[in-house]
Structure formats: structure tokens, C-alpha cells
Tab-separated table of N, CA and C in Angstrom:
chain	number	residue	atom	x	y	z
A	252	MET	N	82.350	86.906	164.190
A	252	MET	CA	82.993	88.485	163.773
A	252	MET	C	82.271	89.109	162.356
A	253	LYS	N	82.424	90.333	162.514
A	253	LYS	CA	82.541	91.031	161.193
A	253	LYS	C	83.068	90.379	160.358
A	254	MET	N	82.468	90.908	158.978
A	254	MET	CA	83.325	91.386	157.815
A	254	MET	C	83.089	91.965	157.362
A	255	MET	N	84.524	92.939	157.264
A	255	MET	CA	83.770	94.571	156.671
A	255	MET	C	84.321	94.570	154.822
A	256	MET	N	83.866	94.798	154.145
A	256	MET	CA	83.539	94.888	152.312
A	256	MET	C	84.290	96.317	152.181
A	257	MET	N	85.437	95.731	151.513
A	257	MET	CA	86.497	96.638	151.055
A	257	MET	C	85.860	97.557	149.222
A	258	ILE	N	86.715	98.441	149.601
A	258	ILE	CA	86.329	98.895	147.581
A	258	ILE	C	87.137	99.098	146.872
A	259	VAL	N	87.659	98.501	145.591
A	259	VAL	CA	88.853	99.269	145.122
A	259	VAL	C	88.498	100.289	144.812
A	260	LYS	N	90.095	101.256	144.559
A	260	LYS	CA	90.000	102.144	144.605
A	260	LYS	C	90.039	102.739	143.316
A	261	ALA	N	89.912	103.900	142.948
A	261	ALA	CA	89.841	104.309	141.565
A	261	ALA	C	91.411	104.080	141.133
A	262	ILE	N	92.049	104.340	142.071
A	262	ILE	CA	93.065	104.165	141.072
A	262	ILE	C	94.055	102.939	141.613
A	263	SER	N	93.173	101.424	142.467
A	263	SER	CA	93.423	100.968	142.775
A	263	SER	C	94.201	100.243	141.239
A	264	LEU	N	95.341	99.125	142.460
A	264	LEU	CA	95.716	98.021	140.959
A	264	LEU	C	95.300	96.898	140.705
A	265	TYR	N	94.586	96.316	139.441
A	265	TYR	CA	94.348	95.846	139.343
A	265	TYR	C	95.064	94.766	138.593
A	266	ALA	N	94.675	93.381	138.157
A	266	ALA	CA	95.693	92.117	137.224
A	266	ALA	C	95.008	91.883	136.992
A	267	LEU	N	95.562	91.126	135.333
A	267	LEU	CA	95.151	90.383	135.033
A	267	LEU	C	95.649	88.726	134.468
A	268	TYR	N	95.474	87.426	133.598
A	268	TYR	CA	96.513	87.168	133.439
A	268	TYR	C	96.454	85.803	134.941
A	269	LEU	N	95.018	85.408	135.260
A	269	LEU	CA	95.778	85.391	137.023
A	269	LEU	C	95.690	83.499	136.832
A	270	ASN	N	96.351	82.650	138.324
A	270	ASN	CA	96.693	81.643	138.019
A	270	ASN	C	96.140	81.076	140.277
A	271	THR	N	96.532	80.358	140.367
A	271	THR	CA	96.127	79.261	141.058
A	271	THR	C	97.449	78.461	141.306
A	272	VAL	N	97.718	79.611	142.642
A	272	VAL	CA	98.943	78.739	143.440
A	272	VAL	C	98.925	77.955	144.457
A	273	GLN	N	99.328	76.871	144.515
A	273	GLN	CA	98.706	76.041	146.303
A	273	GLN	C	97.010	76.635	147.016
A	274	GLY	N	96.204	77.005	146.121
A	274	GLY	CA	95.277	77.102	145.906
A	274	GLY	C	94.675	78.251	146.137
A	275	GLU	N	95.513	79.134	145.979
A	275	GLU	CA	95.379	80.945	145.905
A	275	GLU	C	95.651	81.232	144.838
A	276	CYS	N	94.388	82.525	145.039
A	276	CYS	CA	93.880	83.105	143.330
A	276	CYS	C	95.259	84.103	143.484
A	277	VAL	N	96.256	84.069	142.149
A	277	VAL	CA	97.374	84.727	142.729
A	277	VAL	C	97.891	85.376	140.698
A	278	VAL	N	98.257	86.925	140.801
A	278	VAL	CA	98.513	87.268	139.492
A	278	VAL	C	99.730	86.737	139.148
A	279	GLU	N	99.819	86.253	137.271
A	279	GLU	CA	101.249	85.810	137.388
A	279	GLU	C	102.187	87.083	137.601
A	280	SER	N	103.555	85.932	137.687
A	280	SER	CA	104.597	86.948	136.765
A	280	SER	C	104.663	87.715	136.047
A	281	HIS	N	104.899	89.314	134.960
A	281	HIS	CA	105.609	89.233	133.180
A	281	HIS	C	106.498	89.821	133.567
A	282	ARG	N	107.417	89.979	132.387
A	282	ARG	CA	108.597	90.946	132.515
A	282	ARG	C	107.983	92.294	132.691
A	283	CYS	N	109.177	93.197	133.583
A	283	CYS	CA	108.686	94.074	132.590
A	283	CYS	C	108.643	94.890	132.062
A	284	GLY	N	108.553	95.541	130.813
A	284	GLY	CA	108.622	96.813	129.846
A	284	GLY	C	109.593	97.791	130.102
A	285	PHE	N	110.444	98.479	129.685
A	285	PHE	CA	111.607	99.454	130.173
A	285	PHE	C	111.590	100.100	128.750
A	286	PRO	N	111.402	101.110	128.157
A	286	PRO	CA	111.190	102.126	128.492
A	286	PRO	C	109.401	102.472	129.154
A	287	PHE	N	108.902	102.845	129.734
A	287	PHE	CA	107.903	102.734	129.953
A	287	PHE	C	107.410	104.173	130.991
A	288	SER	N	106.619	104.891	130.901
A	288	SER	CA	105.646	105.695	131.095
A	288	SER	C	104.739	105.480	132.157
A	289	SER	N	104.388	106.898	132.686
A	289	SER	CA	103.728	106.469	133.757
A	289	SER	C	102.820	108.326	133.864
A	290	SER	N	101.824	108.007	134.367
A	290	SER	CA	100.719	110.026	134.812
A	290	SER	C	101.837	109.523	135.733
A	291	SER	N	102.120	109.586	136.693
A	291	SER	CA	102.308	109.620	138.234
A	291	SER	C	103.710	110.471	138.486
A	292	SER	N	104.345	110.348	136.653
A	292	SER	CA	106.171	111.149	137.540
A	292	SER	C	106.018	112.195	135.962
A	293	SER	N	107.334	113.236	136.240
A	293	SER	CA	107.466	113.884	135.279
A	293	SER	C	108.236	113.673	133.751
A	294	LEU	N	108.715	111.939	134.694
A	294	LEU	CA	109.678	111.980	133.207
A	294	LEU	C	108.995	111.639	132.470
A	295	ALA	N	109.436	111.910	131.355
A	295	ALA	CA	108.951	111.205	130.224
A	295	ALA	C	108.519	109.700	129.887
A	296	GLN	N	110.085	108.807	130.289
A	296	GLN	CA	110.335	107.677	131.001
A	296	GLN	C	111.212	106.661	131.986
A	297	HIS	N	110.857	105.612	132.337
A	297	HIS	CA	111.278	105.260	132.907
A	297	HIS	C	112.398	104.417	132.514
A	298	TYR	N	113.900	103.757	133.220
A	298	TYR	CA	114.089	103.015	133.211
A	298	TYR	C	114.291	101.501	134.196
A	299	SER	N	113.593	102.316	135.423
A	299	SER	CA	114.000	101.158	136.712
A	299	SER	C	112.577	101.533	137.109
A	300	CYS	N	112.368	100.676	138.075
A	300	CYS	CA	110.418	100.357	138.462
A	300	CYS	C	110.913	101.237	139.403
A	301	GLN	N	109.741	102.190	139.837
A	301	GLN	CA	109.336	103.260	140.370
A	301	GLN	C	108.513	102.922	141.413
A	302	PRO	N	109.199	104.163	142.881
A	302	PRO	CA	108.698	103.787	143.750
A	302	PRO	C	107.647	103.677	144.351
A	303	SER	N	106.408	103.539	145.321
A	303	SER	CA	104.915	104.053	145.342
A	303	SER	C	104.598	103.199	146.431
A	304	ASN	N	104.030	103.875	147.995
A	304	ASN	CA	103.554	103.384	149.086
A	304	ASN	C	104.403	102.640	149.169
A	305	GLY	N	105.611	102.774	149.426
A	305	GLY	CA	106.854	101.538	149.714
A	305	GLY	C	107.806	100.795	149.526
A	306	LEU	N	106.658	100.624	148.395
A	306	LEU	CA	107.244	99.282	147.539
A	306	LEU	C	107.684	99.758	145.395
A	307	HIS	N	107.829	99.537	145.008
A	307	HIS	CA	108.412	99.738	143.437
A	307	HIS	C	107.563	98.627	142.649
A	308	PHE	N	106.911	99.828	141.819
A	308	PHE	CA	106.282	99.285	140.661
A	308	PHE	C	106.909	99.332	138.880
A	309	CYS	N	106.386	99.009	138.514
A	309	CYS	CA	107.275	98.826	136.890
A	309	CYS	C	105.421	98.626	136.125
A	310	PHE	N	105.881	98.462	134.815
A	310	PHE	CA	104.675	97.992	133.660
A	310	PHE	C	104.612	96.956	133.248
A	311	SER	N	104.166	96.140	132.591
A	311	SER	CA	104.650	95.016	131.626
A	311	SER	C	103.369	95.348	130.573
A	312	GLN	N	103.720	94.855	129.488
A	312	GLN	CA	103.535	95.139	128.574
A	312	GLN	C	103.029	93.280	127.872
A	313	LEU	N	101.218	93.141	127.790
A	313	LEU	CA	100.655	91.540	127.924
A	313	LEU	C	98.864	92.162	126.548
A	314	GLU	N	100.357	91.226	124.894
A	314	GLU	CA	99.284	91.902	123.997
A	314	GLU	C	99.149	93.332	124.637
A	315	GLU	N	97.703	93.737	124.019
A	315	GLU	CA	97.172	95.634	124.011
A	315	GLU	C	97.033	95.973	124.846
A	316	ARG	N	97.542	95.417	126.214
A	316	ARG	CA	97.453	96.156	127.447
A	316	ARG	C	98.493	95.480	128.132
A	317	HIS	N	98.385	97.398	129.097
A	317	HIS	CA	100.086	97.482	129.568
A	317	HIS	C	99.035	96.521	131.651
A	318	VAL	N	100.290	96.182	131.975
A	318	VAL	CA	99.665	95.569	134.017
A	318	VAL	C	100.824	96.459	134.629
A	319	TYR	N	100.178	96.811	135.771
A	319	TYR	CA	101.154	97.530	136.998
A	319	TYR	C	101.074	96.491	138.120
A	320	GLY	N	102.237	96.213	138.580
A	320	GLY	CA	102.423	94.924	139.449
A	320	GLY	C	104.113	95.524	140.274
A	321	VAL	N	104.081	94.026	141.105
A	321	VAL	CA	105.078	95.520	141.962
A	321	VAL	C	106.568	94.086	141.283
A	322	CYS	N	107.499	94.996	141.661
A	322	CYS	CA	109.411	94.333	140.753
A	322	CYS	C	109.268	93.181	141.796
A	323	ASN	N	109.954	92.428	141.514
A	323	ASN	CA	110.136	90.999	141.407
A	323	ASN	C	111.913	91.641	142.415
A	324	GLY	N	112.785	90.829	142.625
A	324	GLY	CA	114.240	90.599	143.229
A	324	GLY	C	115.235	91.042	141.560
A	325	GLY	N	114.109	90.542	140.464
A	325	GLY	CA	115.615	90.555	139.536
A	325	GLY	C	115.246	91.999	139.092
A	326	CYS	N	115.016	92.874	140.123
A	326	CYS	CA	115.436	94.496	139.301
A	326	CYS	C	116.071	95.421	140.335
A	327	TYR	N	117.263	95.035	141.340
A	327	TYR	CA	117.589	95.357	142.069
A	327	TYR	C	118.807	94.743	142.225
A	328	GLU	N	119.362	96.169	142.436
A	328	GLU	CA	121.007	96.485	142.501
A	328	GLU	C	121.301	95.324	143.757
A	329	GLU	N	122.557	94.757	143.877
A	329	GLU	CA	123.032	93.704	144.511
A	329	GLU	C	122.280	94.276	146.011
A	330	ASP	N	122.244	94.629	146.466
A	330	ASP	CA	122.305	95.180	148.384
A	330	ASP	C	120.069	94.707	148.182
A	331	GLY	N	119.437	94.640	147.395
A	331	GLY	CA	117.787	94.184	147.324
A	331	GLY	C	117.703	95.701	147.681
A	332	VAL	N	118.348	96.555	147.822
A	332	VAL	CA	116.864	97.642	147.931
A	332	VAL	C	116.777	98.936	146.545
A	333	THR	N	118.546	98.800	146.265
A	333	THR	CA	117.963	100.203	144.637
A	333	THR	C	117.596	100.244	143.923
A	334	PRO	N	117.001	100.192	142.848
A	334	PRO	CA	116.190	99.501	142.108
A	334	PRO	C	117.549	99.705	140.880
A	335	ILE	N	117.166	98.964	139.875
A	335	ILE	CA	118.716	98.626	139.146
A	335	ILE	C	118.034	99.796	138.089
A	336	LEU	N	119.525	100.816	137.191
A	336	LEU	CA	118.638	101.060	136.123
A	336	LEU	C	119.053	100.989	135.018
A	337	PHE	N	117.994	100.305	134.309
A	337	PHE	CA	117.790	99.697	132.700
A	337	PHE	C	118.674	100.719	132.052
A	338	GLU	N	119.403	100.791	131.095
A	338	GLU	CA	120.251	101.132	129.407
A	338	GLU	C	118.379	100.536	128.788
A	339	GLU	N	118.109	101.225	127.195
A	339	GLU	CA	117.274	101.079	126.605
A	339	GLU	C	117.908	99.627	126.093
A	340	GLU	N	116.925	98.730	125.423
A	340	GLU	CA	117.369	96.942	125.731
A	340	GLU	C	118.573	95.929	126.157
A	341	ASP	N	118.273	96.564	127.623
A	341	ASP	CA	119.342	95.767	127.887
A	341	ASP	C	118.853	94.740	127.999
A	342	ALA	N	120.163	93.780	128.444
A	342	ALA	CA	119.324	92.095	127.931
A	342	ALA	C	119.047	91.972	129.741
A	343	MET	N	119.845	92.233	130.351
A	343	MET	CA	119.695	91.550	132.797
A	343	MET	C	118.315	92.542	132.526
A	344	ALA	N	117.117	93.279	131.443
A	344	ALA	CA	115.910	93.304	131.659
A	344	ALA	C	115.170	92.366	131.539
A	345	PHE	N	115.663	91.305	131.148
A	345	PHE	CA	114.768	90.766	131.473
A	345	PHE	C	114.486	89.606	132.545
A	346	PHE	N	114.867	89.714	132.878
A	346	PHE	CA	115.368	89.317	134.525
A	346	PHE	C	113.828	90.373	136.084
A	347	CYS	N	113.982	91.274	135.219
A	347	CYS	CA	112.645	92.393	136.054
A	347	CYS	C	112.004	92.045	135.773
A	348	LYS	N	110.651	91.075	137.108
A	348	LYS	CA	108.921	91.032	136.411
A	348	LYS	C	108.543	91.559	137.613
A	349	THR	N	107.707	90.738	137.090
A	349	THR	CA	106.232	91.604	138.554
A	349	THR	C	106.525	90.282	139.289
A	350	ALA	N	106.088	91.048	140.615
A	350	ALA	CA	105.956	89.481	141.271
A	350	ALA	C	104.838	89.054	141.378
A	351	ALA	N	104.792	87.474	141.492
A	351	ALA	CA	103.012	87.379	141.862
A	351	ALA	C	102.606	87.490	142.828
A	352	SER	N	101.345	88.101	142.451
A	352	SER	CA	100.576	88.896	143.675
A	352	SER	C	98.928	87.831	144.081
A	353	PRO	N	99.432	87.814	146.007
A	353	PRO	CA	97.727	87.488	145.624
A	353	PRO	C	96.473	88.409	145.123
A	354	CYS	N	95.270	87.944	145.305
A	354	CYS	CA	93.906	88.572	145.029
A	354	CYS	C	93.812	89.571	145.795
A	355	GLN	N	92.929	90.123	145.925
A	355	GLN	CA	92.512	91.279	147.634
A	355	GLN	C	91.342	90.671	147.909
A	356	PHE	N	90.101	90.021	148.221
A	356	PHE	CA	88.716	89.543	148.591
A	356	PHE	C	88.321	89.951	150.020
A	357	PRO	N	87.372	90.520	150.013
A	357	PRO	CA	86.008	90.794	148.994
A	357	PRO	C	86.981	92.261	148.658
A	358	PHE	N	86.279	92.420	147.734
A	358	PHE	CA	86.062	93.726	147.183
A	358	PHE	C	84.933	94.162	146.072
A	359	ILE	N	84.785	96.037	145.882
A	359	ILE	CA	83.784	96.255	145.122
A	359	ILE	C	84.159	97.061	143.840
A	360	TRP	N	83.621	96.658	142.746
A	360	TRP	CA	84.102	97.377	141.196
A	360	TRP	C	82.815	97.935	141.255
A	361	ASN	N	81.944	99.146	140.668
A	361	ASN	CA	81.395	99.594	139.694
A	361	ASN	C	79.722	98.914	140.726
A	362	GLY	N	79.734	98.488	142.464
A	362	GLY	CA	78.689	98.831	142.806
A	362	GLY	C	78.497	97.085	143.025
A	363	THR	N	79.209	95.966	142.816
A	363	THR	CA	78.961	95.339	142.883
A	363	THR	C	80.387	94.314	143.489
A	364	THR	N	80.299	93.523	144.478
A	364	THR	CA	80.734	92.777	145.371
A	364	THR	C	81.217	91.574	144.513
A	365	TYR	N	82.692	91.482	144.917
A	365	TYR	CA	82.703	90.357	144.447
A	365	TYR	C	83.931	89.460	145.451
A	366	THR	N	83.813	87.699	145.476
A	366	THR	CA	84.502	87.529	146.530
A	366	THR	C	85.586	86.737	145.873
A	367	SER	N	85.226	86.328	143.945
A	367	SER	CA	86.516	85.622	143.789
A	367	SER	C	87.025	86.441	141.711
A	368	CYS	N	87.744	85.783	141.151
A	368	CYS	CA	87.813	86.921	139.941
A	368	CYS	C	86.980	86.901	138.699
A	369	THR	N	86.593	87.802	138.014
A	369	THR	CA	85.937	88.269	137.280
A	369	THR	C	86.652	89.174	136.586
A	370	ARG	N	85.450	88.378	135.230
A	370	ARG	CA	86.033	89.380	133.915
A	370	ARG	C	85.030	89.724	133.752
A	371	ASP	N	83.905	90.813	135.096
A	371	ASP	CA	83.291	92.008	134.219
A	371	ASP	C	84.237	92.844	133.622
A	372	GLY	N	83.909	93.843	132.878
A	372	GLY	CA	84.302	95.282	132.297
A	372	GLY	C	85.764	94.425	131.868
A	373	SER	N	86.265	93.350	131.362
A	373	SER	CA	87.055	92.709	130.446
A	373	SER	C	87.040	91.711	130.136
A	374	GLU	N	87.178	90.661	129.029
A	374	GLU	CA	88.219	89.555	128.087
A	374	GLU	C	88.849	88.848	128.537
A	375	PHE	N	89.542	89.445	129.938
A	375	PHE	CA	91.041	88.981	131.423
A	375	PHE	C	89.928	88.475	132.272
A	376	LEU	N	90.010	87.664	132.934
A	376	LEU	CA	90.188	87.568	134.218
A	376	LEU	C	90.848	88.579	134.947
A	377	TRP	N	90.250	88.932	136.027
A	377	TRP	CA	91.149	90.053	137.092
A	377	TRP	C	90.446	90.029	138.621
A	378	CYS	N	91.199	91.151	139.234
A	378	CYS	CA	91.152	91.063	140.901
A	378	CYS	C	91.773	92.264	141.071
A	379	ALA	N	91.105	92.566	142.170
A	379	ALA	CA	92.170	93.382	142.659
A	379	ALA	C	92.766	93.029	143.828
A	380	LEU	N	93.413	94.169	143.929
A	380	LEU	CA	95.847	93.462	144.102
A	380	LEU	C	95.833	94.619	145.483
A	381	GLU	N	94.997	95.830	145.846
A	381	GLU	CA	95.236	96.661	146.587
A	381	GLU	C	93.692	96.966	146.589
A	382	VAL	N	93.023	97.192	148.117
A	382	VAL	CA	91.988	98.133	148.738
A	382	VAL	C	91.771	98.306	148.977
A	383	ASP	N	90.573	99.501	150.143
A	383	ASP	CA	90.446	100.034	150.623
A	383	ASP	C	89.813	99.398	152.628
């Protein structure tokens, strides 16, 4: 079976602070920070997870870095589909986190092929969450 190499998109998701869960390299869950801004929207600040490619995403701040991740169940209304619109300093936002996400291998970044997590270009381990 021929393995296709996958190239990380320039705007692809990447992850910091990795963990191993049942032998699989995954990105740990982090609390979403509200409000947040994104370059993909004309709105100045977002108070809910934002749709993209059929999923909803939010930002987490880890020290000086911002991490973009898929929202978990604590980010949605009871219907499990509608993102909750959080208010400034909303205590319920504590339960809205990025979901633990599996790394995608192999991936190519800056001309190098990776088959495991790397620190290249960062002081933290990272991996691709989405590849071409």
C-alpha cells in the first residue's frame, strides 16, 4: 500500500502541549477564552465558538500563545448543536474547552516530513491537526 504524504496547509491547525492518551499522541484540552478575536471575521470579538469546515472553534491562551481548537460539549446549548453565547466574565464559560484532538501524521512543514510531534520552530511540542 502506497502511503500518501500530506502537506500541512499554511492556515492549518497546529497544537501545543501534547499528551499521550491510550498510546495516541493528542492535543490536550484547554479552556476557551472569551471574548476572542479572529482574522476570519469582521466582528471585533467573539463570545461563542465560531463555525469553520463543519465544526466550531475557539481560542485558548496558554502563557503568551493562543491555541485554536475544536470546541467540546460544554460550549453548546442543550441541543448539542447551537454554540452558547457567553457574556463577559461568564462563569459558565469555564466548561467550554477545546476538545482533545489526535495528531495527524505524516505531515510536511517547511519542507520537512514529520511522523511524530516536534519542537521545530517552537519551544513546545506541536503537531498537525489537519492536513491536505
